[in-house]
């Protein structure tokens, strides 16, 4: 489940990348070795969309949006898509919720996405999302661009603000018109 929708080319690439895994997952499930699967990543990849190649040096959408695909047979209907920003910090409470383990006393920062997946609740569309690039000493990035200090971002759809004060960079985007 991915939301907001990925650009069509990215979605096609993601689907094509995951297709070879599906027969393996099905065979493992049939052998009672595996029945639930979570596929995600820790970061995206800058492909010169904002003048950067690689990751870790910037926090534009192409570097911070990642797939989160969850398969729980009998619990999540095939093709379910959840609207709203889902975060990696939501993964542990969601998996524990589907496993029937109460995480109420664990004080997770994330939320259990199960009710949103089941359609009984929604993820607030205006949920705040914070991003941060690690502190870099003054240096050149892999593409020769100067990198200094930390970079912070805050997203409340459709707006995203990115600030790298030590670089003198302050950016505001409307992601509906400039993803």
Coordinates of N, CA, C and O in Angstrom, one line a residue:
X1 N 0.8 -1.2 0.0 CA 0.0 0.0 0.0 C 0.9 1.2 0.0 O 1.8 1.4 0.8
X2 N 0.6 2.1 -0.9 CA 1.4 3.3 -1.0 C 0.5 4.5 -1.2 O -0.4 4.5 -2.0
X3 N 0.8 5.6 -0.5 CA 0.0 6.8 -0.6 C 0.8 7.9 -0.1 O 1.5 7.8 0.9
X4 N 0.7 9.1 -0.7 CA 0.0 9.4 -1.9 C 0.6 8.7 -3.1 O 1.7 8.2 -3.0
X5 N -0.2 8.6 -4.2 CA 0.3 7.8 -5.3 C 1.6 8.2 -5.8 O 2.0 9.4 -5.9
X6 N 2.4 7.2 -6.1 CA 3.7 7.4 -6.7 C 3.5 7.7 -8.2 O 2.6 7.4 -8.8
X7 N 4.5 8.5 -8.8 CA 4.4 8.7 -10.2 C 4.4 7.3 -10.9 O 4.9 6.4 -10.5
X8 N 3.6 7.3 -12.0 CA 3.4 6.0 -12.7 C 4.6 5.3 -13.0 O 4.7 4.0 -12.9
X9 N 5.7 5.9 -13.5 CA 6.9 5.3 -13.9 C 7.6 4.6 -12.6 O 8.1 3.5 -12.7
X10 N 7.5 5.3 -11.5 CA 8.1 4.7 -10.3 C 7.3 3.6 -9.8 O 7.8 2.5 -9.4
X11 N 6.0 3.7 -9.8 CA 5.1 2.6 -9.4 C 5.3 1.3 -10.3 O 5.4 0.2 -9.8
X12 N 5.5 1.5 -11.6 CA 5.7 0.4 -12.5 C 7.1 -0.3 -12.2 O 7.2 -1.5 -12.2
X13 N 8.1 0.5 -11.9 CA 9.4 0.0 -11.6 C 9.3 -0.8 -10.3 O 9.9 -1.9 -10.2
X14 N 8.6 -0.3 -9.3 CA 8.5 -0.9 -8.0 C 7.8 -2.3 -8.2 O 8.2 -3.3 -7.7
X15 N 6.7 -2.3 -8.9 CA 5.9 -3.5 -9.2 C 6.8 -4.5 -9.9 O 6.9 -5.7 -9.5
X16 N 7.5 -4.1 -10.9 CA 8.4 -5.0 -11.7 C 9.5 -5.6 -10.8 O 9.9 -6.7 -10.9
X17 N 10.0 -4.7 -9.9 CA 11.1 -5.2 -9.0 C 10.6 -6.2 -8.0 O 11.3 -7.1 -7.6
X18 N 9.3 -6.1 -7.6 CA 8.8 -7.0 -6.6 C 8.2 -8.3 -7.1 O 8.2 -9.3 -6.4
X19 N 7.9 -8.3 -8.4 CA 7.3 -9.5 -9.0 C 8.1 -10.8 -8.9 O 7.5 -11.8 -8.5
X20 N 9.4 -10.7 -9.0 CA 10.2 -12.0 -8.8 C 10.1 -12.6 -7.4 O 10.3 -13.8 -7.2
X21 N 9.8 -11.7 -6.4 CA 9.7 -12.2 -5.1 C 8.4 -13.0 -4.8 O 8.4 -13.8 -3.9
X22 N 7.3 -12.6 -5.5 CA 6.0 -13.2 -5.2 C 6.0 -14.7 -5.3 O 5.4 -15.3 -4.3
X23 N 6.5 -15.4 -6.3 CA 6.5 -16.9 -6.3 C 7.2 -17.5 -5.1 O 6.8 -18.5 -4.5
X24 N 8.3 -16.8 -4.7 CA 9.1 -17.3 -3.5 C 8.2 -17.2 -2.3 O 8.1 -18.1 -1.4
X25 N 7.6 -16.1 -2.1 CA 6.7 -15.9 -0.9 C 5.6 -16.9 -0.9 O 5.2 -17.5 0.1
X26 N 5.0 -17.1 -2.1 CA 3.9 -18.0 -2.2 C 4.3 -19.5 -1.9 O 3.6 -20.2 -1.2
X27 N 5.5 -19.9 -2.3 CA 6.0 -21.2 -2.0 C 6.3 -21.3 -0.5 O 6.0 -22.4 0.1
X28 N 6.9 -20.3 0.1 CA 7.2 -20.3 1.5 C 5.9 -20.4 2.3 O 5.8 -21.1 3.3
X29 N 4.8 -19.7 1.9 CA 3.6 -19.7 2.6 C 2.9 -21.1 2.4 O 2.4 -21.6 3.4
X30 N 3.0 -21.7 1.2 CA 2.4 -23.0 1.0 C 3.2 -24.1 1.9 O 2.5 -25.1 2.3
X31 N 4.4 -23.9 2.2 CA 5.2 -24.8 3.0 C 5.1 -24.5 4.5 O 5.8 -25.1 5.3
X32 N 4.2 -23.5 4.8 CA 4.0 -23.1 6.2 C 5.3 -22.6 6.8 O 5.4 -22.6 8.0
X33 N 6.2 -22.1 6.0 CA 7.4 -21.5 6.5 C 7.2 -20.0 6.7 O 7.8 -19.4 7.6
X34 N 6.3 -19.4 5.9 CA 6.1 -18.0 6.0 C 4.7 -17.7 5.5 O 4.3 -18.2 4.5
X35 N 4.1 -16.8 6.2 CA 2.8 -16.4 5.7 C 2.6 -14.9 5.7 O 1.7 -14.4 5.0
X36 N 3.4 -14.1 6.4 CA 3.3 -12.7 6.4 C 4.7 -12.1 5.9 O 5.7 -12.6 6.3
X37 N 4.6 -11.0 5.2 CA 5.8 -10.4 4.6 C 5.6 -8.9 4.7 O 4.6 -8.3 4.5
X38 N 6.7 -8.2 5.1 CA 6.8 -6.8 5.0 C 8.0 -6.4 4.2 O 9.1 -6.9 4.4
X39 N 7.8 -5.6 3.2 CA 8.9 -5.1 2.3 C 8.9 -3.6 2.4 O 7.9 -2.9 2.2
X40 N 10.1 -3.0 2.8 CA 10.2 -1.6 2.9 C 11.7 -1.3 2.6 O 12.5 -2.1 2.2
X41 N 12.1 0.0 2.8 CA 13.4 0.4 2.6 C 13.7 1.5 3.6 O 12.8 2.0 4.3
X42 N 15.0 1.8 3.8 CA 15.4 2.9 4.7 C 15.5 4.3 4.0 O 15.5 5.3 4.7
X43 N 15.6 4.3 2.7 CA 15.6 5.6 2.0 C 15.4 5.3 0.5 O 15.5 4.2 0.0
X44 N 15.0 6.4 -0.2 CA 14.9 6.4 -1.6 C 16.2 6.7 -2.3 O 17.2 6.6 -1.7
X45 N 16.1 7.2 -3.5 CA 17.3 7.5 -4.2 C 17.1 8.8 -5.1 O 16.1 8.9 -5.8
X46 N 18.0 9.7 -4.9 CA 18.0 10.9 -5.8 C 18.6 10.5 -7.2 O 19.7 10.0 -7.3
X47 N 17.8 10.8 -8.2 CA 18.3 10.5 -9.6 C 18.3 11.7 -10.4 O 17.7 11.8 -11.5
X48 N 18.9 12.8 -9.8 CA 19.0 14.1 -10.4 C 17.7 14.8 -10.5 O 17.6 15.8 -11.3
X49 N 16.6 14.4 -9.8 CA 15.4 15.1 -9.9 C 15.5 16.5 -9.3 O 14.8 17.4 -9.8
X50 N 16.4 16.7 -8.4 CA 16.6 18.0 -7.8 C 18.1 18.3 -7.9 O 18.7 19.0 -7.1
X51 N 18.8 17.8 -8.9 CA 20.2 18.0 -9.1 C 21.1 17.2 -8.3 O 22.3 17.4 -8.3
X52 N 20.6 16.1 -7.7 CA 21.4 15.3 -6.8 C 21.3 13.8 -7.3 O 20.3 13.4 -7.7
X53 N 22.5 13.1 -7.2 CA 22.5 11.7 -7.5 C 22.8 11.0 -6.1 O 23.7 11.5 -5.4
X54 N 22.2 9.9 -5.8 CA 22.4 9.2 -4.6 C 21.4 9.6 -3.5 O 20.3 10.0 -3.7
X55 N 21.9 9.4 -2.2 CA 21.0 9.6 -1.1 C 21.9 10.2 0.1 O 23.1 10.3 -0.1
X56 N 21.2 10.5 1.1 CA 21.9 11.0 2.4 C 22.2 12.4 2.3 O 22.4 13.0 3.4
X57 N 22.3 13.0 1.2 CA 22.8 14.4 1.1 C 21.6 15.4 1.0 O 21.8 16.6 1.1
X58 N 20.4 14.9 0.8 CA 19.2 15.8 0.7 C 18.0 15.0 1.1 O 18.0 13.8 1.3
X59 N 16.9 15.8 1.3 CA 15.7 15.2 1.9 C 14.5 15.5 1.0 O 13.4 15.7 1.5
X60 N 14.7 15.6 -0.3 CA 13.6 15.7 -1.2 C 12.8 14.5 -1.2 O 13.2 13.4 -0.8
X61 N 11.6 14.5 -1.8 CA 10.6 13.4 -1.8 C 11.3 12.1 -2.4 O 11.0 11.0 -1.9
X62 N 12.0 12.2 -3.4 CA 12.6 11.0 -4.0 C 13.6 10.3 -3.1 O 13.8 9.1 -3.3
X63 N 14.1 11.0 -2.1 CA 15.0 10.3 -1.2 C 14.3 9.8 0.1 O 14.9 9.0 0.8
X64 N 13.2 10.4 0.4 CA 12.5 10.0 1.7 C 11.3 9.2 1.5 O 10.8 8.5 2.4
X65 N 10.7 9.2 0.3 CA 9.5 8.3 0.1 C 9.9 6.9 -0.3 O 10.8 6.8 -1.2
X66 N 9.4 6.0 0.4 CA 9.8 4.6 0.2 C 8.6 3.7 0.1 O 7.5 4.1 0.6
X67 N 8.7 2.5 -0.4 CA 7.6 1.6 -0.5 C 7.4 1.0 0.9 O 8.4 0.8 1.7
X68 N 6.2 0.7 1.2 CA 5.9 -0.1 2.4 C 4.8 -1.1 2.0 O 3.6 -0.7 1.8
X69 N 5.2 -2.3 1.7 CA 4.2 -3.4 1.3 C 4.1 -4.4 2.4 O 5.1 -4.9 2.9
X70 N 2.9 -4.6 2.8 CA 2.6 -5.6 3.9 C 1.7 -6.7 3.4 O 0.6 -6.4 2.8
X71 N 2.0 -7.9 3.6 CA 1.2 -9.1 3.2 C 0.9 -9.8 4.5 O 1.8 -10.4 5.1
X72 N -0.4 -9.8 4.9 CA -0.9 -10.7 6.0 C -2.1 -11.4 5.5 O -3.3 -10.8 5.5
X73 N -2.0 -12.6 4.9 CA -3.1 -13.3 4.4 C -4.3 -13.4 5.4 O -4.0 -13.7 6.6
X74 N -5.5 -13.2 4.9 CA -6.6 -13.3 5.7 C -6.9 -12.1 6.6 O -7.9 -12.0 7.2
X75 N -6.0 -11.2 6.6 CA -6.1 -10.0 7.4 C -6.1 -8.7 6.6 O -6.8 -7.7 6.9
X76 N -5.3 -8.7 5.5 CA -5.2 -7.5 4.6 C -5.7 -8.0 3.2 O -5.0 -8.9 2.6
X77 N -6.7 -7.3 2.7 CA -7.2 -7.7 1.3 C -6.1 -7.3 0.3 O -5.5 -6.2 0.4
X78 N -5.9 -8.2 -0.7 CA -5.0 -7.9 -1.8 C -5.4 -6.6 -2.5 O -6.6 -6.3 -2.7
X79 N -4.4 -5.8 -2.8 CA -4.7 -4.5 -3.5 C -5.1 -3.4 -2.6 O -5.3 -2.3 -3.1
X80 N -5.1 -3.6 -1.3 CA -5.4 -2.5 -0.4 C -4.4 -1.4 -0.4 O -3.2 -1.6 -0.4
X81 N -4.9 -0.1 -0.5 CA -4.0 1.0 -0.5 C -4.5 1.9 0.6 O -5.7 2.2 0.8
X82 N -3.6 2.4 1.5 CA -3.9 3.3 2.6 C -3.6 4.7 2.2 O -2.4 5.0 1.8
X83 N -4.5 5.6 2.4 CA -4.3 7.0 2.1 C -3.7 7.7 3.3 O -4.2 7.4 4.4
X84 N -2.8 8.6 3.1 CA -2.2 9.3 4.2 C -0.8 8.9 4.4 O -0.3 7.9 4.0
X85 N 0.0 9.8 5.1 CA 1.4 9.5 5.3 C 1.7 8.4 6.3 O 1.3 8.5 7.5
X86 N 2.3 7.3 5.9 CA 2.7 6.2 6.7 C 4.2 6.4 6.9 O 4.9 6.7 6.0
X87 N 4.7 6.1 8.1 CA 6.1 6.3 8.4 C 6.7 5.0 8.9 O 6.0 4.1 9.4
X88 N 8.0 4.9 8.8 CA 8.7 3.7 9.3 C 8.4 3.4 10.8 O 8.4 2.3 11.2
X89 N 8.3 4.5 11.6 CA 8.0 4.3 13.0 C 6.6 3.7 13.2 O 6.3 3.3 14.3
X90 N 5.8 3.6 12.2 CA 4.5 2.9 12.3 C 4.6 1.4 12.1 O 3.7 0.7 12.4
X91 N 5.7 1.0 11.6 CA 5.9 -0.4 11.2 C 5.8 -1.4 12.4 O 5.0 -2.3 12.4
X92 N 6.5 -1.1 13.5 CA 6.5 -2.0 14.7 C 5.1 -2.1 15.3 O 4.6 -3.2 15.5
X93 N 4.4 -1.0 15.6 CA 3.1 -1.1 16.2 C 2.1 -1.8 15.2 O 1.2 -2.5 15.7
X94 N 2.2 -1.6 13.9 CA 1.3 -2.2 13.0 C 1.5 -3.7 12.9 O 0.6 -4.5 13.0
X95 N 2.8 -4.2 12.8 CA 3.1 -5.6 12.8 C 2.6 -6.3 14.1 O 2.0 -7.4 14.1
X96 N 2.9 -5.7 15.2 CA 2.5 -6.2 16.5 C 1.0 -6.3 16.6 O 0.4 -7.3 17.1
X97 N 0.3 -5.3 16.1 CA -1.2 -5.3 16.1 C -1.7 -6.4 15.3 O -2.7 -7.1 15.7
X98 N -1.2 -6.7 14.1 CA -1.6 -7.8 13.3 C -1.3 -9.1 13.9 O -2.0 -10.1 13.6
X99 N -0.2 -9.2 14.7 CA 0.2 -10.4 15.3 C -0.6 -10.6 16.6 O -0.5 -11.7 17.2
X100 N -1.5 -9.7 16.9 CA -2.3 -9.8 18.1 C -1.6 -9.5 19.4 O -2.1 -9.9 20.5
X101 N -0.5 -8.8 19.3 CA 0.3 -8.5 20.5 C 0.0 -7.0 20.9 O 0.1 -6.1 20.1
X102 N -0.5 -6.8 22.1 CA -0.8 -5.4 22.5 C 0.5 -4.7 22.7 O 1.5 -5.2 23.4
X103 N 0.6 -3.5 22.1 CA 1.8 -2.7 22.3 C 1.4 -1.4 23.0 O 2.2 -0.4 23.0
X104 N 0.3 -1.4 23.7 CA -0.2 -0.1 24.3 C 0.8 0.4 25.4 O 1.0 1.6 25.5
X105 N 1.6 -0.5 26.0 CA 2.5 0.0 27.1 C 3.9 0.2 26.5 O 4.8 0.5 27.3
X106 N 4.1 0.0 25.2 CA 5.4 0.2 24.6 C 5.8 1.6 24.3 O 7.0 1.9 24.0
X107 N 4.8 2.5 24.3 CA 5.1 3.9 24.0 C 5.8 4.2 22.7 O 6.7 4.9 22.6
X108 N 5.3 3.5 21.7 CA 5.9 3.7 20.3 C 5.5 5.1 19.9 O 4.4 5.6 20.1
X109 N 6.4 5.7 19.2 CA 6.2 7.0 18.6 C 5.2 6.9 17.4 O 4.5 7.9 17.1
X110 N 5.2 5.8 16.7 CA 4.4 5.6 15.6 C 3.0 5.1 15.9 O 2.7 4.9 17.1
X111 N 2.2 4.9 14.9 CA 0.8 4.5 15.1 C 0.5 3.1 14.4 O 1.2 2.8 13.5
X112 N -0.4 2.4 15.0 CA -0.8 1.1 14.4 C -1.7 1.5 13.2 O -2.7 2.1 13.3
X113 N -1.2 1.1 12.0 CA -1.9 1.4 10.7 C -3.0 0.4 10.5 O -3.8 0.6 9.5
X114 N -3.1 -0.7 11.3 CA -4.1 -1.7 11.1 C -5.5 -1.1 10.9 O -6.2 -1.5 9.9
X115 N -6.0 -0.2 11.8 CA -7.4 0.3 11.6 C -7.5 1.1 10.3 O -8.6 1.0 9.7
X116 N -6.4 1.7 9.8 CA -6.5 2.4 8.5 C -6.6 1.4 7.4 O -7.3 1.6 6.4
X117 N -5.8 0.3 7.5 CA -5.8 -0.7 6.5 C -7.2 -1.4 6.4 O -7.7 -1.7 5.4
X118 N -7.8 -1.6 7.6 CA -9.1 -2.3 7.7 C -10.2 -1.4 7.3 O -11.4 -1.8 7.1
X119 N -9.9 -0.1 7.2 CA -11.0 0.9 6.8 C -11.8 1.4 7.9 O -12.8 2.1 7.7
X120 N -11.5 1.1 9.2 CA -12.2 1.6 10.3 C -11.8 2.9 10.8 O -12.5 3.6 11.5
X121 N -10.6 3.3 10.4 CA -10.1 4.7 10.7 C -9.3 5.2 9.5 O -9.0 4.4 8.6
X122 N -8.9 6.4 9.6 CA -8.1 7.0 8.5 C -6.8 7.6 9.2 O -6.8 8.0 10.3
X123 N -5.8 7.7 8.4 CA -4.6 8.4 8.8 C -4.9 9.9 8.5 O -5.3 10.2 7.4
X124 N -4.7 10.7 9.5 CA -4.9 12.2 9.3 C -4.1 12.7 8.1 O -2.9 12.5 8.0
X125 N -4.8 13.2 7.1 CA -4.1 13.7 5.9 C -3.2 14.8 6.2 O -2.2 15.0 5.5
X126 N -3.4 15.5 7.3 CA -2.5 16.6 7.7 C -1.5 16.2 8.7 O -0.9 17.1 9.4
X127 N -1.2 14.9 8.9 CA -0.2 14.4 9.8 C 1.1 15.0 9.5 O 1.6 15.1 8.3
X128 N 1.8 15.5 10.5 CA 3.1 16.1 10.3 C 4.1 15.0 10.1 O 4.2 14.0 10.8
X129 N 5.0 15.3 9.2 CA 6.1 14.4 8.9 C 7.4 15.2 9.0 O 7.5 16.2 8.3
X130 N 8.4 14.7 9.8 CA 9.6 15.4 10.0 C 10.7 14.6 9.4 O 10.8 13.4 9.5
X131 N 11.6 15.3 8.7 CA 12.8 14.6 8.1 C 14.1 15.4 8.5 O 14.0 16.6 8.8
X132 N 15.2 14.7 8.5 CA 16.4 15.3 8.9 C 17.6 14.7 8.1 O 17.7 13.4 8.1
X133 N 18.4 15.5 7.6 CA 19.7 15.0 7.0 C 20.7 15.1 8.1 O 20.8 16.1 8.9
X134 N 21.6 14.1 8.2 CA 22.7 14.1 9.2 C 23.6 15.3 9.0 O 23.6 15.9 7.9
X135 N 24.3 15.7 10.0 CA 25.3 16.8 10.0 C 26.5 16.3 9.1 O 27.0 15.3 9.3
X136 N 26.8 17.1 8.1 CA 28.0 16.9 7.3 C 29.0 18.0 7.6 O 28.6 19.2 7.7
X137 N 30.3 17.7 7.7 CA 31.2 18.7 7.8 C 31.3 19.4 6.5 O 30.8 18.9 5.5
X138 N 31.8 20.7 6.4 CA 31.8 21.4 5.2 C 32.6 20.6 4.2 O 33.8 20.2 4.4
X139 N 32.0 20.2 3.1 CA 32.6 19.3 2.1 C 31.8 19.4 0.8 O 30.8 20.0 0.8
X140 N 32.4 18.8 -0.2 CA 31.6 18.6 -1.4 C 30.9 17.3 -1.4 O 31.5 16.3 -1.0
X141 N 29.7 17.3 -1.9 CA 28.9 16.0 -2.0 C 29.5 15.2 -3.2 O 30.4 15.6 -3.9
X142 N 28.9 14.1 -3.5 CA 29.4 13.2 -4.6 C 29.3 13.9 -6.0 O 30.0 13.5 -6.9
X143 N 28.5 15.0 -6.1 CA 28.3 15.6 -7.4 C 29.1 17.0 -7.4 O 28.8 17.8 -8.2
X144 N 29.9 17.2 -6.4 CA 30.6 18.5 -6.3 C 29.9 19.6 -5.7 O 30.4 20.7 -5.6
X145 N 28.7 19.4 -5.2 CA 27.9 20.5 -4.6 C 28.3 20.6 -3.1 O 28.5 19.6 -2.5
X146 N 28.4 21.8 -2.6 CA 28.7 22.1 -1.3 C 27.7 21.5 -0.3 O 26.5 21.7 -0.5
X147 N 28.1 20.9 0.7 CA 27.2 20.3 1.8 C 27.8 20.8 3.1 O 29.0 20.7 3.4
X148 N 26.9 21.5 3.9 CA 27.3 21.9 5.2 C 26.2 21.7 6.2 O 25.0 22.1 5.9
X149 N 26.5 21.2 7.3 CA 25.5 21.1 8.4 C 24.4 20.2 8.2 O 24.4 19.3 7.3
X150 N 23.4 20.4 9.0 CA 22.2 19.6 8.9 C 21.1 20.2 8.0 O 21.2 21.4 7.6
X151 N 20.2 19.4 7.6 CA 19.1 19.8 6.8 C 17.8 19.3 7.5 O 17.8 18.1 7.9
X152 N 16.8 20.1 7.6 CA 15.6 19.7 8.3 C 14.4 19.9 7.3 O 14.4 20.8 6.5
X153 N 13.4 19.1 7.4 CA 12.2 19.3 6.6 C 11.0 19.0 7.4 O 11.0 18.1 8.4
X154 N 9.9 19.6 7.1 CA 8.6 19.3 7.7 C 7.6 19.3 6.6 O 7.6 20.1 5.7
X155 N 6.7 18.3 6.7 CA 5.7 18.1 5.6 C 4.3 18.1 6.3 O 4.1 17.4 7.3
X156 N 3.4 18.9 5.8 CA 2.0 18.8 6.1 C 1.4 19.0 4.7 O 1.3 20.1 4.2
X157 N 0.9 17.9 4.2 CA 0.4 18.0 2.8 C -0.6 19.1 2.6 O -1.4 19.3 3.4
X158 N -0.4 19.8 1.5 CA 0.5 19.6 0.4 C 1.8 20.3 0.5 O 2.6 20.2 -0.4
X159 N 2.1 20.9 1.6 CA 3.3 21.8 1.8 C 4.4 21.0 2.4 O 4.3 20.2 3.3
X160 N 5.6 21.3 1.8 CA 6.9 20.8 2.4 C 7.9 21.9 2.5 O 8.1 22.6 1.5
X161 N 8.4 22.1 3.7 CA 9.5 23.1 3.9 C 10.8 22.4 4.2 O 10.8 21.5 5.0
X162 N 11.9 22.8 3.5 CA 13.2 22.3 3.8 C 14.1 23.4 4.1 O 14.1 24.4 3.4
X163 N 14.9 23.2 5.2 CA 15.8 24.3 5.6 C 17.2 23.7 5.9 O 17.3 22.7 6.6
X164 N 18.2 24.2 5.2 CA 19.6 23.9 5.5 C 20.3 25.2 5.8 O 20.8 25.9 4.9
X165 N 20.1 25.7 7.0 CA 20.5 27.1 7.4 C 22.0 27.3 7.1 O 22.4 28.4 6.6
X166 N 22.8 26.4 7.4 CA 24.3 26.6 7.2 C 24.6 26.7 5.7 O 25.7 27.2 5.4
X167 N 23.8 26.2 4.9 CA 24.0 26.3 3.4 C 23.2 27.5 2.9 O 23.3 27.8 1.7
X168 N 22.4 28.2 3.7 CA 21.6 29.3 3.3 C 20.5 28.9 2.4 O 20.0 29.7 1.6
X169 N 20.0 27.7 2.6 CA 18.9 27.2 1.8 C 17.6 27.1 2.5 O 17.6 26.4 3.6
X170 N 16.6 27.7 2.0 CA 15.2 27.7 2.6 C 14.3 27.5 1.5 O 14.1 28.3 0.6
X171 N 13.6 26.3 1.4 CA 12.8 25.9 0.3 C 11.4 25.6 0.7 O 11.2 24.9 1.7
X172 N 10.4 26.0 0.0 CA 9.0 25.7 0.3 C 8.4 25.1 -1.0 O 8.5 25.7 -2.1
X173 N 7.8 23.9 -0.9 CA 7.2 23.3 -2.1 C 5.7 23.0 -1.8 O 5.3 22.6 -0.7
X174 N 4.9 23.1 -2.9 CA 3.6 22.6 -2.9 C 3.7 21.3 -3.6 O 3.9 21.3 -4.9
X175 N 3.6 20.1 -2.9 CA 3.9 18.9 -3.6 C 2.8 18.4 -4.6 O 3.0 17.5 -5.3
X176 N 1.7 19.1 -4.6 CA 0.7 18.8 -5.6 C 1.1 19.4 -6.9 O 0.7 18.8 -8.0
X177 N 1.8 20.4 -6.9 CA 2.2 21.1 -8.2 C 3.7 20.9 -8.5 O 4.1 21.1 -9.6
X178 N 4.5 20.6 -7.5 CA 6.0 20.5 -7.6 C 6.5 19.3 -6.8 O 7.0 19.6 -5.7
X179 N 6.3 18.1 -7.2 CA 6.7 17.0 -6.3 C 8.2 16.9 -6.2 O 8.7 16.2 -5.5

